[in-house]
């Protein structure tokens, strides 16, 4: 085996950023709560402050625990640099606010994460940034919008909740030819399944709250990519103050050790469940990039070498009443807004992520009223399928029993 073979991302998720000595020979990353870092020698202090020497000054800028988390993600995404944020939305809004100026134009799609859509369609416009949101599945329309001139192309794939897939390489190439910055939200795919920087993106953002942490117990966000761009966003984040807390950084680091195992399992389970539900009489349709009938299956198969992800959605027959009947019966699922956790999580977009839209607006996004978004956990897939089957069965059903 050649020495320069790149280690697997599964190995990097465990070791990246941690192949060094920590204080007192700790093998696990210390959680450094200290807000400030003291220097006896003012020349040393100055050298750190101006970036001539390694070190930390103040927790809003940098922190040793947070730095290890950034380094792990930087390595996993194969990026020049990475910086972190208090939440995924802080990563996304800081990136847009730091890189855009009045008169700039952003091209994106209608199916971005709800908070992102809000920043794009409302807040950026207040600062005189023009935003064009294209139909997510219309690549020709996105290319026309790119050709009209832009400063930044913002993409997300697969999307929530209907798992639409964008051809990242094709769109990144087109936008790069126009000199635009290309940003991709890689939250749903994770660095295990999809590598946007290799497909031509300049920057990758994540809500670390989801798969990276994986345990639904810490909020966080991260940006990775070209050093010059990450530095510009970092300089803004330093003063806007959306710093990742060291305790959250530790929980995210701990979660990321099992990222490869979790995502591998979730990929396999989502595929099994998607195939099972496709044949189920109570289910009208299934949305999963790994099904051959998915409108962009070919693109997904090419650009997601690790797997098709742990997120799927299905439409129940019988309208929203069926959703109201089936969801409470699930024994192995939280009914909650989160996703990407070790536990299975379900949510109906109609009363969850897309509750603020009208039925007509949801329909325009291709979101049926009886849709259920399903985030596969790491439970045994047979138990998940049995659970779905009993919940979908005809009749009133017994009260949900807590499982043994
Ligand atoms: C959750 C999510 C976000 C926002 O992340 P927070 O950590 O909740 O701020 C952004 N993009 C996607 C795709 C998400 O699922």
Tab-separated table of N, CA and C and ligand atoms in Angstrom, residues 87-89 92 113 156 185 187-188 207 209-210 220 339, ligand 1:
chain	number	residue	atom	x	y	z
A	87	UNK	N	-24.078	27.727	15.809
A	87	UNK	CA	-25.124	26.896	15.199
A	87	UNK	C	-24.861	26.800	13.686
A	88	UNK	N	-25.604	25.926	13.039
A	88	UNK	CA	-25.522	25.846	11.585
A	88	UNK	C	-25.993	27.140	10.928
A	89	UNK	N	-27.059	27.728	11.457
A	89	UNK	CA	-27.558	28.973	10.877
A	89	UNK	C	-26.565	30.112	11.033
A	92	UNK	N	-24.151	29.688	8.234
A	92	UNK	CA	-24.708	30.071	6.925
A	92	UNK	C	-24.872	31.583	6.841
A	113	UNK	N	-32.806	24.843	3.270
A	113	UNK	CA	-33.266	24.763	4.659
A	113	UNK	C	-34.045	26.036	5.003
A	156	UNK	N	-27.678	23.223	-1.914
A	156	UNK	CA	-27.891	22.263	-0.833
A	156	UNK	C	-28.369	20.979	-1.494
A	185	UNK	N	-24.280	23.457	1.248
A	185	UNK	CA	-24.688	22.925	2.552
A	185	UNK	C	-24.662	21.401	2.447
A	187	UNK	N	-25.003	19.235	5.005
A	187	UNK	CA	-25.518	18.667	6.258
A	187	UNK	C	-26.150	17.291	6.052
A	188	UNK	N	-27.022	17.158	5.048
A	188	UNK	CA	-27.747	15.895	4.863
A	188	UNK	C	-26.812	14.775	4.427
A	207	UNK	N	-24.653	22.143	9.396
A	207	UNK	CA	-25.205	22.178	10.730
A	207	UNK	C	-24.617	20.970	11.447
A	209	UNK	N	-25.059	20.248	14.341
A	209	UNK	CA	-26.123	19.803	15.237
A	209	UNK	C	-26.703	18.458	14.792
A	210	UNK	N	-26.636	18.169	13.507
A	210	UNK	CA	-27.313	16.997	12.953
A	210	UNK	C	-26.362	15.793	12.955
A	220	UNK	N	-24.242	23.377	16.794
A	220	UNK	CA	-22.965	23.850	16.257
A	220	UNK	C	-23.027	23.978	14.754
A	339	UNK	N	-32.898	16.078	13.219
A	339	UNK	CA	-32.606	14.964	12.305
A	339	UNK	C	-31.144	14.572	12.481
B	1	LIG	C1	-30.628	22.113	10.718
B	1	LIG	C2	-30.072	22.599	9.436
B	1	LIG	C3	-29.484	23.863	9.325
B	1	LIG	C4	-29.422	24.819	10.503
B	1	LIG	O1	-28.609	24.334	11.522
B	1	LIG	P1	-28.800	24.734	13.079
B	1	LIG	O2	-27.641	24.065	13.731
B	1	LIG	O3	-30.124	24.234	13.524
B	1	LIG	O4	-28.717	26.235	13.138
B	1	LIG	C5	-28.964	24.232	8.100
B	1	LIG	N1	-29.026	23.418	7.027
B	1	LIG	C6	-29.595	22.205	7.092
B	1	LIG	C7	-29.644	21.355	5.877
B	1	LIG	C8	-30.149	21.749	8.292
B	1	LIG	O5	-30.727	20.540	8.347
